[in-house]
CSV table of C-alpha atoms and ligand atoms in Angstrom, one decimal:
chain,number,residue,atom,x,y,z
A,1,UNK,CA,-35.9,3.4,-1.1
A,2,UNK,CA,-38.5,6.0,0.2
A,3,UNK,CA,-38.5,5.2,4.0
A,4,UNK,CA,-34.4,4.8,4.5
A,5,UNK,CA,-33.4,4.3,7.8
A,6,UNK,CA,-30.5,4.4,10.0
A,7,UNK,CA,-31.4,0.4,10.4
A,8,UNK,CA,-32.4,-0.2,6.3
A,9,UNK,CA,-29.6,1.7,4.4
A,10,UNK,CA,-27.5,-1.0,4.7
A,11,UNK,CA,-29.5,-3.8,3.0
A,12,UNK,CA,-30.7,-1.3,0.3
A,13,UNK,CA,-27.6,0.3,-0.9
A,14,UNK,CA,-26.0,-3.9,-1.2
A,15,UNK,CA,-29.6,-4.7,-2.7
A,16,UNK,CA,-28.1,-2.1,-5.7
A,17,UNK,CA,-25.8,-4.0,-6.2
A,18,UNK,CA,-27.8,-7.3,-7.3
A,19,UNK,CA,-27.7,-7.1,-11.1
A,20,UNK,CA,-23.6,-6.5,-11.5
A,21,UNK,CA,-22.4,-9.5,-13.7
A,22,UNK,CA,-19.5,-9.9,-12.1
A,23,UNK,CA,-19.9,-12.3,-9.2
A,24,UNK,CA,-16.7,-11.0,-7.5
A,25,UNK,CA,-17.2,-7.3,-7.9
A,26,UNK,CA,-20.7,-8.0,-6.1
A,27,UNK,CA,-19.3,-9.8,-3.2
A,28,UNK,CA,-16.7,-7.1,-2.9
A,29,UNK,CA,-19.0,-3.9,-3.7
A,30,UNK,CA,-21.7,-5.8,-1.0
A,31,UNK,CA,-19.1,-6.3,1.8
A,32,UNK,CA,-16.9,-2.8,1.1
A,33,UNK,CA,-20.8,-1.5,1.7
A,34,UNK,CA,-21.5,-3.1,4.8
A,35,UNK,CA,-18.4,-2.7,7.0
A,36,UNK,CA,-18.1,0.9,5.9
A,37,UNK,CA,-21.9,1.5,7.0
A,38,UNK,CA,-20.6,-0.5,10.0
A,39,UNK,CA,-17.7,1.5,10.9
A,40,UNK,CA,-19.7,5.0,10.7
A,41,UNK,CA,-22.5,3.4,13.1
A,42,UNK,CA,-19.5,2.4,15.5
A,43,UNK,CA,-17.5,5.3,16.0
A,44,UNK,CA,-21.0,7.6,15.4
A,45,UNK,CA,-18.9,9.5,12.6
A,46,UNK,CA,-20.0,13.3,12.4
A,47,UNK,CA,-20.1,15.9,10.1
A,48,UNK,CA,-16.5,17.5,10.6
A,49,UNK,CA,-15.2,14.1,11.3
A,50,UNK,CA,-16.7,13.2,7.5
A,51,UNK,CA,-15.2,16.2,5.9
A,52,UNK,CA,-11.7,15.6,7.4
A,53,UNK,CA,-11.5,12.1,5.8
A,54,UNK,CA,-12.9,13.5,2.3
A,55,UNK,CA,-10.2,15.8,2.9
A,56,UNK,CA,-7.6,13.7,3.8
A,57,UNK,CA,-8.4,11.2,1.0
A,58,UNK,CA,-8.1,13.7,-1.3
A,59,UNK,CA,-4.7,15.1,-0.2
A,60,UNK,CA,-3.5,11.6,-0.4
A,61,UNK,CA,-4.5,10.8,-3.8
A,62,UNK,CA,-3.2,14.5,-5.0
A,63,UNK,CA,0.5,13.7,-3.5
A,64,UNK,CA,0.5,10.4,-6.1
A,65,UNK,CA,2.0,10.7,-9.4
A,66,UNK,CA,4.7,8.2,-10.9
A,67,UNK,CA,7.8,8.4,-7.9
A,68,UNK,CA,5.3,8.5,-5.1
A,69,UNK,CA,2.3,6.5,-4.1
A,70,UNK,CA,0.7,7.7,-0.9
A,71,UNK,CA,-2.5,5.7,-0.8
A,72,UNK,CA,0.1,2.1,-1.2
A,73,UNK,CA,2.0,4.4,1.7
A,74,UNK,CA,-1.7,4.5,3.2
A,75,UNK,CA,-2.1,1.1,3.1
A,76,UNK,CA,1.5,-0.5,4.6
A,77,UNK,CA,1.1,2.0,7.9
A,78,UNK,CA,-2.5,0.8,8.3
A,79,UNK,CA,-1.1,-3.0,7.7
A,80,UNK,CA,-3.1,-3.4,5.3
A,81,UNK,CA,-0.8,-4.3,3.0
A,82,UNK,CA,0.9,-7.0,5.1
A,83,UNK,CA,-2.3,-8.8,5.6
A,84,UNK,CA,-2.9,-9.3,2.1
A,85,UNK,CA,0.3,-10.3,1.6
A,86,UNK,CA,-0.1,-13.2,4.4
A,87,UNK,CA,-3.2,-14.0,2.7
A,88,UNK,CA,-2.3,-14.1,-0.6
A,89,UNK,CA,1.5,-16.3,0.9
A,90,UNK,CA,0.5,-19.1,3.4
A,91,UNK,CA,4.0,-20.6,3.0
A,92,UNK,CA,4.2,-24.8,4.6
A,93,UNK,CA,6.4,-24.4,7.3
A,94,UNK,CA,10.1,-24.2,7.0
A,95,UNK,CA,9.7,-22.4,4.1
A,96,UNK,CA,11.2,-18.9,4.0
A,97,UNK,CA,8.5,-16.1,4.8
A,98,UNK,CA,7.3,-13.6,2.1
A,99,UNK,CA,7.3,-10.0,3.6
A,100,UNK,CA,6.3,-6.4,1.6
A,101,UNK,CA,8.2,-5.6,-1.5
A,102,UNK,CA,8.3,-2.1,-0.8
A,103,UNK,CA,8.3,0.8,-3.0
A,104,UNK,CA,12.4,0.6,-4.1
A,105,UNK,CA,12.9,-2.7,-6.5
A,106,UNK,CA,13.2,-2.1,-10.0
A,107,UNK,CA,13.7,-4.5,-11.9
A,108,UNK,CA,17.2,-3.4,-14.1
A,109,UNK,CA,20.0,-4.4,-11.5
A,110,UNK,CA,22.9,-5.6,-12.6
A,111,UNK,CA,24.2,-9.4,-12.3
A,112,UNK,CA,27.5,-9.5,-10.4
A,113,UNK,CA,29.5,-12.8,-9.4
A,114,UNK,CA,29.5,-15.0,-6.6
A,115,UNK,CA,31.4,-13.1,-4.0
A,116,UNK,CA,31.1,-9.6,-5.3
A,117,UNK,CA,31.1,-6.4,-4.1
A,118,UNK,CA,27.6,-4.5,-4.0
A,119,UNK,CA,28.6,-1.6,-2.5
A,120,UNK,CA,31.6,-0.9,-4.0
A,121,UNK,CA,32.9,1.9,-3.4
A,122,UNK,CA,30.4,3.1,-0.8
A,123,UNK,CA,31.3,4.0,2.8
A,124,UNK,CA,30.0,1.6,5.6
A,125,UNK,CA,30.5,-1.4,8.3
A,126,UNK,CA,31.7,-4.1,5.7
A,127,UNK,CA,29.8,-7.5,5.9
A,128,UNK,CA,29.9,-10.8,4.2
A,129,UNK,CA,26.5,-12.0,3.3
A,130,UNK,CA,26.2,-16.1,2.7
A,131,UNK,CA,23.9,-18.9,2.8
A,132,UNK,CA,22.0,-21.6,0.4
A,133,UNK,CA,18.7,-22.2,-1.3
A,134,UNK,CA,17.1,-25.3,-0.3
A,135,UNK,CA,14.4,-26.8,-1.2
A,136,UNK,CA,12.1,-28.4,1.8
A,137,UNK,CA,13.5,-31.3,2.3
A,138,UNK,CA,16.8,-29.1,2.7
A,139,UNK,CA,18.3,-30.3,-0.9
A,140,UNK,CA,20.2,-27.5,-2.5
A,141,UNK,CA,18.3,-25.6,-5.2
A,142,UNK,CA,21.1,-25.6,-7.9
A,143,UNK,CA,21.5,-22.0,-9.9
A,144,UNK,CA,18.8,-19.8,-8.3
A,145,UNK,CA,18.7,-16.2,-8.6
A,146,UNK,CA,18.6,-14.1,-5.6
A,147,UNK,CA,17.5,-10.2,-6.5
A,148,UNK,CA,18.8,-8.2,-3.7
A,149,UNK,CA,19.0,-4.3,-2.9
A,150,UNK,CA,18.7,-2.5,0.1
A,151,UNK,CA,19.6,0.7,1.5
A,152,UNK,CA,22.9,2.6,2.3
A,153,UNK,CA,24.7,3.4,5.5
A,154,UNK,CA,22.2,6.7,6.1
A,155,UNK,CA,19.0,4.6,5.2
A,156,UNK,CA,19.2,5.8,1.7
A,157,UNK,CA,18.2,4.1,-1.8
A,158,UNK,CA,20.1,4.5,-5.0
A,159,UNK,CA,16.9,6.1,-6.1
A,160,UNK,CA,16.9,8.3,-3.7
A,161,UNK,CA,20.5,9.8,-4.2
A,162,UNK,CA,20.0,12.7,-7.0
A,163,UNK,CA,23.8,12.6,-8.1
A,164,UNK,CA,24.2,8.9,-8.7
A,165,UNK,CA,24.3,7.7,-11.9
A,166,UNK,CA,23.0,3.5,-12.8
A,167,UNK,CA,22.4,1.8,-10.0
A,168,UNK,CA,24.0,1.0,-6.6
A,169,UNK,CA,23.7,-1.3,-3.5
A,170,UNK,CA,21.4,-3.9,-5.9
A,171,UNK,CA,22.1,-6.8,-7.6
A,172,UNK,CA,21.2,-10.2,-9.1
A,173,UNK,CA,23.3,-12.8,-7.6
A,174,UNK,CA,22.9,-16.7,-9.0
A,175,UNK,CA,23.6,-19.7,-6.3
A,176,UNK,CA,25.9,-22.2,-7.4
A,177,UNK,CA,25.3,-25.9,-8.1
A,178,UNK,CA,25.0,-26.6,-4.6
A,179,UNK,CA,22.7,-23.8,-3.8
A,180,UNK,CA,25.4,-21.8,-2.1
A,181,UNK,CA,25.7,-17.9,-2.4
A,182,UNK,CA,27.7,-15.3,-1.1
A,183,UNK,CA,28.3,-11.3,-1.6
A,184,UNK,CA,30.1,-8.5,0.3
A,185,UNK,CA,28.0,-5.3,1.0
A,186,UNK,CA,27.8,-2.7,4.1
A,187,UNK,CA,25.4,-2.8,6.8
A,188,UNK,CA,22.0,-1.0,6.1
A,189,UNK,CA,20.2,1.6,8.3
A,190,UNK,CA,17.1,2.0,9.8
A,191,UNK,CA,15.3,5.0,8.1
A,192,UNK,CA,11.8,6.5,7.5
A,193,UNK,CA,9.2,5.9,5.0
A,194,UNK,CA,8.1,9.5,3.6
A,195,UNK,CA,6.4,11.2,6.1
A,196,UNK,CA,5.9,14.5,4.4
A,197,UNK,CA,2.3,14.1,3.4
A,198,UNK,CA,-1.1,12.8,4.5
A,199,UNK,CA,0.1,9.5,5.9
A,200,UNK,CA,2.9,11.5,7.6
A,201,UNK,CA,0.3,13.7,9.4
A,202,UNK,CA,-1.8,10.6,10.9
A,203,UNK,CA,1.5,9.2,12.3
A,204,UNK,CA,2.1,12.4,14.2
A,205,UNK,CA,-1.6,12.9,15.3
A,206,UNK,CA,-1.3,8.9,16.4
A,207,UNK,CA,2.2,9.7,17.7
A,208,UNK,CA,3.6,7.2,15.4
A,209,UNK,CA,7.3,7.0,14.4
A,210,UNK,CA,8.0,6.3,10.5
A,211,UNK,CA,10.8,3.8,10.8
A,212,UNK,CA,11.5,0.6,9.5
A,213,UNK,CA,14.4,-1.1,11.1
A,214,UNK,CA,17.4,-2.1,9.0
A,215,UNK,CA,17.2,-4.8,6.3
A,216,UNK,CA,18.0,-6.2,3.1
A,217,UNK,CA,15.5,-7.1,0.3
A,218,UNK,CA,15.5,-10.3,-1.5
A,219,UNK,CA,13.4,-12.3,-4.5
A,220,UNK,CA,14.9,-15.5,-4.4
A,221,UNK,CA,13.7,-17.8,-7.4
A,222,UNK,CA,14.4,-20.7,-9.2
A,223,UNK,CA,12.4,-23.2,-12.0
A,224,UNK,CA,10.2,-25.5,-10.6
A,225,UNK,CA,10.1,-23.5,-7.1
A,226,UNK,CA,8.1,-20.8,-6.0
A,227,UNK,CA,9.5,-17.6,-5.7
A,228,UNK,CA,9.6,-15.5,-2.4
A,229,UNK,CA,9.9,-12.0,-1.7
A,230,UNK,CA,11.3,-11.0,1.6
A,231,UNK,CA,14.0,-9.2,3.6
A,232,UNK,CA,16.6,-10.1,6.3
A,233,UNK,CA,16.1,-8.0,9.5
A,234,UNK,CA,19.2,-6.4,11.4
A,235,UNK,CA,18.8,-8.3,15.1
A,236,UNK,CA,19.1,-5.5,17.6
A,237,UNK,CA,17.8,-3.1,15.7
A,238,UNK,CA,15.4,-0.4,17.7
A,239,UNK,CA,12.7,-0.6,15.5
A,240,UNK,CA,12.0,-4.1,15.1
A,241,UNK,CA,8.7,-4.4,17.4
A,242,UNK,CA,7.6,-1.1,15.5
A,243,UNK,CA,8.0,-1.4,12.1
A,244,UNK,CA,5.6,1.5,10.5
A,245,UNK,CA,4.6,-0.8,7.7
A,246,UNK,CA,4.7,-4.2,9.5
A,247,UNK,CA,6.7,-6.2,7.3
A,248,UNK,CA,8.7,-8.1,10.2
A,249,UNK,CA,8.6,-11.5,10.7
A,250,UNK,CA,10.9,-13.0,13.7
A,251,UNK,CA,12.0,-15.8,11.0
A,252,UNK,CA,13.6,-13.0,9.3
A,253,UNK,CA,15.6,-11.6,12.0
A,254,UNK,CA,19.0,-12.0,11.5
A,255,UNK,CA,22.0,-12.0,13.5
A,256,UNK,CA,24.9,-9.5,11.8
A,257,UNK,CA,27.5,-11.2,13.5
A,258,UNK,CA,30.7,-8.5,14.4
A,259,UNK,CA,34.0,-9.5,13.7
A,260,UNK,CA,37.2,-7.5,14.9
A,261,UNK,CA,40.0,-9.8,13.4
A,262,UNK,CA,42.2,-8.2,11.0
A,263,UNK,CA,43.3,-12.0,9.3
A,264,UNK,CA,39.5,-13.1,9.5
A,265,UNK,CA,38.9,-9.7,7.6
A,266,UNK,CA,41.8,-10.2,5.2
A,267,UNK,CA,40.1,-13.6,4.5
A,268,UNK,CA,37.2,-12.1,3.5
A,269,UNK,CA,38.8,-9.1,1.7
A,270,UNK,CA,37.1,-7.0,4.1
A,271,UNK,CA,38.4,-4.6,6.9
A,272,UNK,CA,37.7,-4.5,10.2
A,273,UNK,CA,35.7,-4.4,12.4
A,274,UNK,CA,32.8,-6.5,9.8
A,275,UNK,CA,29.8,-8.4,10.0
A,276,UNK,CA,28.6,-11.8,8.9
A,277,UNK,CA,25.3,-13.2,8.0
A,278,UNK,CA,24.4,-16.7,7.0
A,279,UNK,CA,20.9,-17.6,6.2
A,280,UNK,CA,19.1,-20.2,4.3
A,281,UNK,CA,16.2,-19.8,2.0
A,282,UNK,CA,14.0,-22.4,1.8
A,283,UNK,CA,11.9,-22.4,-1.3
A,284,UNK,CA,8.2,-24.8,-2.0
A,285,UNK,CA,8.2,-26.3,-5.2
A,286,UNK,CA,5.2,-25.3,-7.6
B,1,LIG,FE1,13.5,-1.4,2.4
């Protein structure tokens, strides 16, 4: 500890570490130790260059209180967040892909019937959502629950309109006995993740855009299966090779089919021009 080193720190800081109880925390505390001494040997990390990440650390954690979360922000623009997720989801294949949760699920939406109306009375291009839950072998998955919410026409959340009262544009939807389920909605938009702060200012300085393309969240579950979280991409959409928080996965694209006929749309209950979508979700069993 007397004669550190540029080529000793290393070991001795991790040799610290030796008497923590906790196994994991060790492993973790011992490589957290080592690639960050790595990374400021690589890049030969100076004094201002130290000062402006302290800094820029600290405005992160100061923007975070109980409606925003900057460093989670932090984490899904540095995909961090999507590889833990992979990690932590190997699916087998065929099985639906898990993608980031995001920061706008809560957990109080409403259950509506099979065919209903999640939008409402909201403006936007109408479409007709359907599909099944399977299970691998493609048997329907009888009864399961599909949470889905996504944004408005303009890219907005309920919880981002300051007028609305309850909840809008999420709901809990149950398949039926042959795994089928179906609800009307409007098309999403594209939009940006908060770029006001910290994580904001590194996407300019890395002349990054903040958009995700347009999608729609689901958690589809049901007993004996394991539940996935994911989202349905928009196909065409301008942002889908750019995602800022890399949550798209091309099983997830989607085509949002247009339709211009006026008795197709009266079949539906829709007007014209709409959009279809018809995916499957394919669920493991536990
Ligand atoms: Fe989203």
């Amino acid at each position: 500890m007397r004669n550190l080193s540029e080529a000793n720190i290393t070991e001795a800081v991790i040799q610290t570490f030796e008497g923590t109880p906790d196994e994991r925390l060790k492993e973790i505390m011992a490589s957290l130790v080592k690639h960050l001494h790595a990374f400021v040997r690589e890049v030969n990390l100076t004094e201002d260059e130290w000062l402006a990440g302290i800094q820029f650390l600290t405005a992160t954690g100061q923007l975070c209180d109980d409606r925003r979360q900057e460093f989670i922000l932090l984490s899904d623009t540095l995909g961090v967040t999507t590889l833990k997720d992979i990690i932590n989801n190997r699916k087998p294949p065929g099985a639906t892909e898990y993608t980031i949760l995001g920061p706008f699920h809560r957990t109080n939406a409403p259950e509506l019937p099979f065919n209903a109306d999640l939008a409402e009375d909201m403006q936007g291009e109408p479409v007709f959502v359907k599909g099944r839950v399977l299970g691998p072998n493609g048997d329907p998955i009888a009864h399961a629950t599909l949470d889905v919410w996504q944004s408005d026409a303009e890219g907005h959340y309920d919880l981002q309109m300051p007028d609305l009262q309850g909840t809008a544009l999420r709901a809990v939807f149950r398949a039926d006995t042959d795994g089928q389920f179906a609800f009307r909605t409007i098309k999403p938009s594209f939009y940006p993740i908060p770029y006001d702060g910290p994580v904001g200012q590194m996407l300019i300085a890395t002349q990054r855009h903040p958009y995700r393309p347009a999608h729609i969240h689901f958690i589809v579950s049901a007993d004996g299966y394991r539940s996935v979280t994911t989202e349905l991409f928009a196909e065409g959409d301008p942002y889908l090779d750019s995602d800022a928080v890399f949550g798209v996965r091309g099983s997830l694209i989607v085509p949002f089919v247009r339709h211009e006929s006026a008795r197709e749309a009266a079949q539906f209950n829709l007007s014209t021009p709409f959009y279809t979508v018809d995916y499957n979700f394919v669920l493991e069993p536990t």
